[in-house]
Amino acid sequence: MESLKWQKEKEKREKASLERHARLSKLFKKDRLAFERQRKEMIDEFIHSVKDGDQRSRLRAFQASWDKKMKGAGSSHNRFILAQTFFWEHFHEVWRPAIQKYSVTLKGKPDDRDP
């Protein structure tokens, strides 16, 4: 029964997300300034919803840093390349070491495939 309820809620969330994406995509194409305003409002709403004040501060600082980096990109293609670069840097510097650490903890030895 829980599985059916979860599936229905998932479908609702997916439908709402697709509708929001379509609305934002249309806004981006027709009125870039209004899109940017809406984007900032959504980000502020999310950050404001975080209960932990320290976490809110870190999120605001991260968003300011992200916006500053993206502002200097110059083109949409450059923004994509920057975002991709930031993702892979974070993967290699944060995620991968954490995965390796927990792999050692769970298996009791380092993963032989990792350098």
GROMACS .gro file of C-alpha atoms in nm:
model
  115
    1MET     CA    1   0.000   0.000   0.000
    2GLU     CA    2   0.284   0.239   0.089
    3SER     CA    3   0.447   0.162  -0.246
    4LEU     CA    4   0.132   0.262  -0.435
    5LYS     CA    5   0.102   0.583  -0.234
    6TRP     CA    6   0.470   0.664  -0.293
    7GLN     CA    7   0.428   0.599  -0.668
    8LYS     CA    8   0.128   0.833  -0.691
    9GLU     CA    9   0.312   1.105  -0.499
   10LYS     CA   10   0.613   1.055  -0.724
   11GLU     CA   11   0.395   1.100  -1.032
   12LYS     CA   12   0.248   1.420  -0.885
   13ARG     CA   13   0.595   1.558  -0.807
   14GLU     CA   14   0.717   1.468  -1.154
   15LYS     CA   15   0.417   1.634  -1.320
   16ALA     CA   16   0.463   1.950  -1.111
   17SER     CA   17   0.835   1.958  -1.193
   18LEU     CA   18   0.771   1.922  -1.566
   19GLU     CA   19   0.509   2.198  -1.554
   20ARG     CA   20   0.749   2.426  -1.363
   21HIS     CA   21   1.027   2.350  -1.611
   22ALA     CA   22   0.801   2.427  -1.909
   23ARG     CA   23   0.694   2.755  -1.748
   24LEU     CA   24   1.052   2.858  -1.671
   25SER     CA   25   1.173   2.753  -2.016
   26LYS     CA   26   0.905   2.966  -2.180
   27LEU     CA   27   0.989   3.258  -1.951
   28PHE     CA   28   1.362   3.220  -2.029
   29LYS     CA   29   1.292   3.243  -2.403
   30LYS     CA   30   1.044   3.531  -2.385
   31ASP     CA   31   1.166   3.749  -2.097
   32ARG     CA   32   1.516   3.680  -1.967
   33LEU     CA   33   1.495   3.947  -1.695
   34ALA     CA   34   1.172   3.801  -1.556
   35PHE     CA   35   1.329   3.455  -1.568
   36GLU     CA   36   1.631   3.573  -1.365
   37ARG     CA   37   1.399   3.737  -1.111
   38GLN     CA   38   1.198   3.416  -1.079
   39ARG     CA   39   1.515   3.207  -1.048
   40LYS     CA   40   1.647   3.428  -0.768
   41GLU     CA   41   1.313   3.418  -0.588
   42MET     CA   42   1.312   3.037  -0.603
   43ILE     CA   43   1.667   3.019  -0.468
   44ASP     CA   44   1.591   3.267  -0.188
   45GLU     CA   45   1.274   3.078  -0.097
   46PHE     CA   46   1.470   2.754  -0.069
   47ILE     CA   47   1.752   2.907   0.135
   48HIS     CA   48   1.501   3.080   0.363
   49SER     CA   49   1.328   2.743   0.424
   50VAL     CA   50   1.644   2.597   0.580
   51LYS     CA   51   1.606   2.600   0.957
   52ASP     CA   52   1.977   2.594   1.052
   53GLY     CA   53   2.117   2.949   1.044
   54ASP     CA   54   2.473   2.833   0.978
   55GLN     CA   55   2.359   2.619   0.688
   56ARG     CA   56   2.160   2.915   0.546
   57SER     CA   57   2.473   3.131   0.565
   58ARG     CA   58   2.680   2.866   0.385
   59LEU     CA   59   2.413   2.829   0.117
   60ARG     CA   60   2.398   3.206   0.061
   61ALA     CA   61   2.778   3.224   0.035
   62PHE     CA   62   2.784   2.931  -0.205
   63GLN     CA   63   2.512   3.086  -0.422
   64ALA     CA   64   2.692   3.422  -0.429
   65SER     CA   65   3.013   3.246  -0.530
   66TRP     CA   66   2.832   3.049  -0.801
   67ASP     CA   67   2.661   3.360  -0.939
   68LYS     CA   68   2.991   3.549  -0.947
   69LYS     CA   69   3.166   3.268  -1.135
   70MET     CA   70   2.881   3.229  -1.384
   71LYS     CA   71   2.857   3.604  -1.443
   72GLY     CA   72   3.212   3.608  -1.578
   73ALA     CA   73   3.150   3.318  -1.816
   74GLY     CA   74   3.046   3.535  -2.110
   75SER     CA   75   2.827   3.286  -2.299
   76SER     CA   76   2.583   3.004  -2.231
   77HIS     CA   77   2.834   2.752  -2.365
   78ASN     CA   78   3.103   2.884  -2.130
   79ARG     CA   79   2.858   2.866  -1.837
   80PHE     CA   80   2.792   2.502  -1.924
   81ILE     CA   81   3.164   2.425  -1.942
   82LEU     CA   82   3.222   2.600  -1.607
   83ALA     CA   83   2.938   2.411  -1.439
   84GLN     CA   84   3.072   2.085  -1.580
   85THR     CA   85   3.423   2.168  -1.457
   86PHE     CA   86   3.297   2.258  -1.108
   87PHE     CA   87   3.104   1.932  -1.093
   88TRP     CA   88   3.403   1.715  -1.184
   89GLU     CA   89   3.636   1.905  -0.951
   90HIS     CA   90   3.391   1.849  -0.667
   91PHE     CA   91   3.354   1.483  -0.763
   92HIS     CA   92   3.729   1.420  -0.759
   93GLU     CA   93   3.809   1.638  -0.457
   94VAL     CA   94   3.511   1.558  -0.230
   95TRP     CA   95   3.290   1.268  -0.341
   96ARG     CA   96   3.557   1.025  -0.457
   97PRO     CA   97   3.772   1.054  -0.142
   98ALA     CA   98   3.461   1.010   0.074
   99ILE     CA   99   3.354   0.704  -0.125
  100GLN     CA  100   3.704   0.559  -0.092
  101LYS     CA  101   3.705   0.627   0.282
  102TYR     CA  102   3.373   0.450   0.334
  103SER     CA  103   3.479   0.168   0.105
  104VAL     CA  104   3.778   0.105   0.330
  105THR     CA  105   3.556   0.126   0.637
  106LEU     CA  106   3.304  -0.122   0.495
  107LYS     CA  107   3.545  -0.363   0.327
  108GLY     CA  108   3.838  -0.327   0.560
  109LYS     CA  109   4.082  -0.264   0.275
  110PRO     CA  110   4.133  -0.005  -0.003
  111ASP     CA  111   3.963  -0.060  -0.337
  112ASP     CA  112   4.228  -0.211  -0.572
  113ARG     CA  113   4.090  -0.023  -0.872
  114ASP     CA  114   4.167   0.320  -0.726
  115PRO     CA  115   4.512   0.472  -0.776
   0.00000   0.00000   0.00000
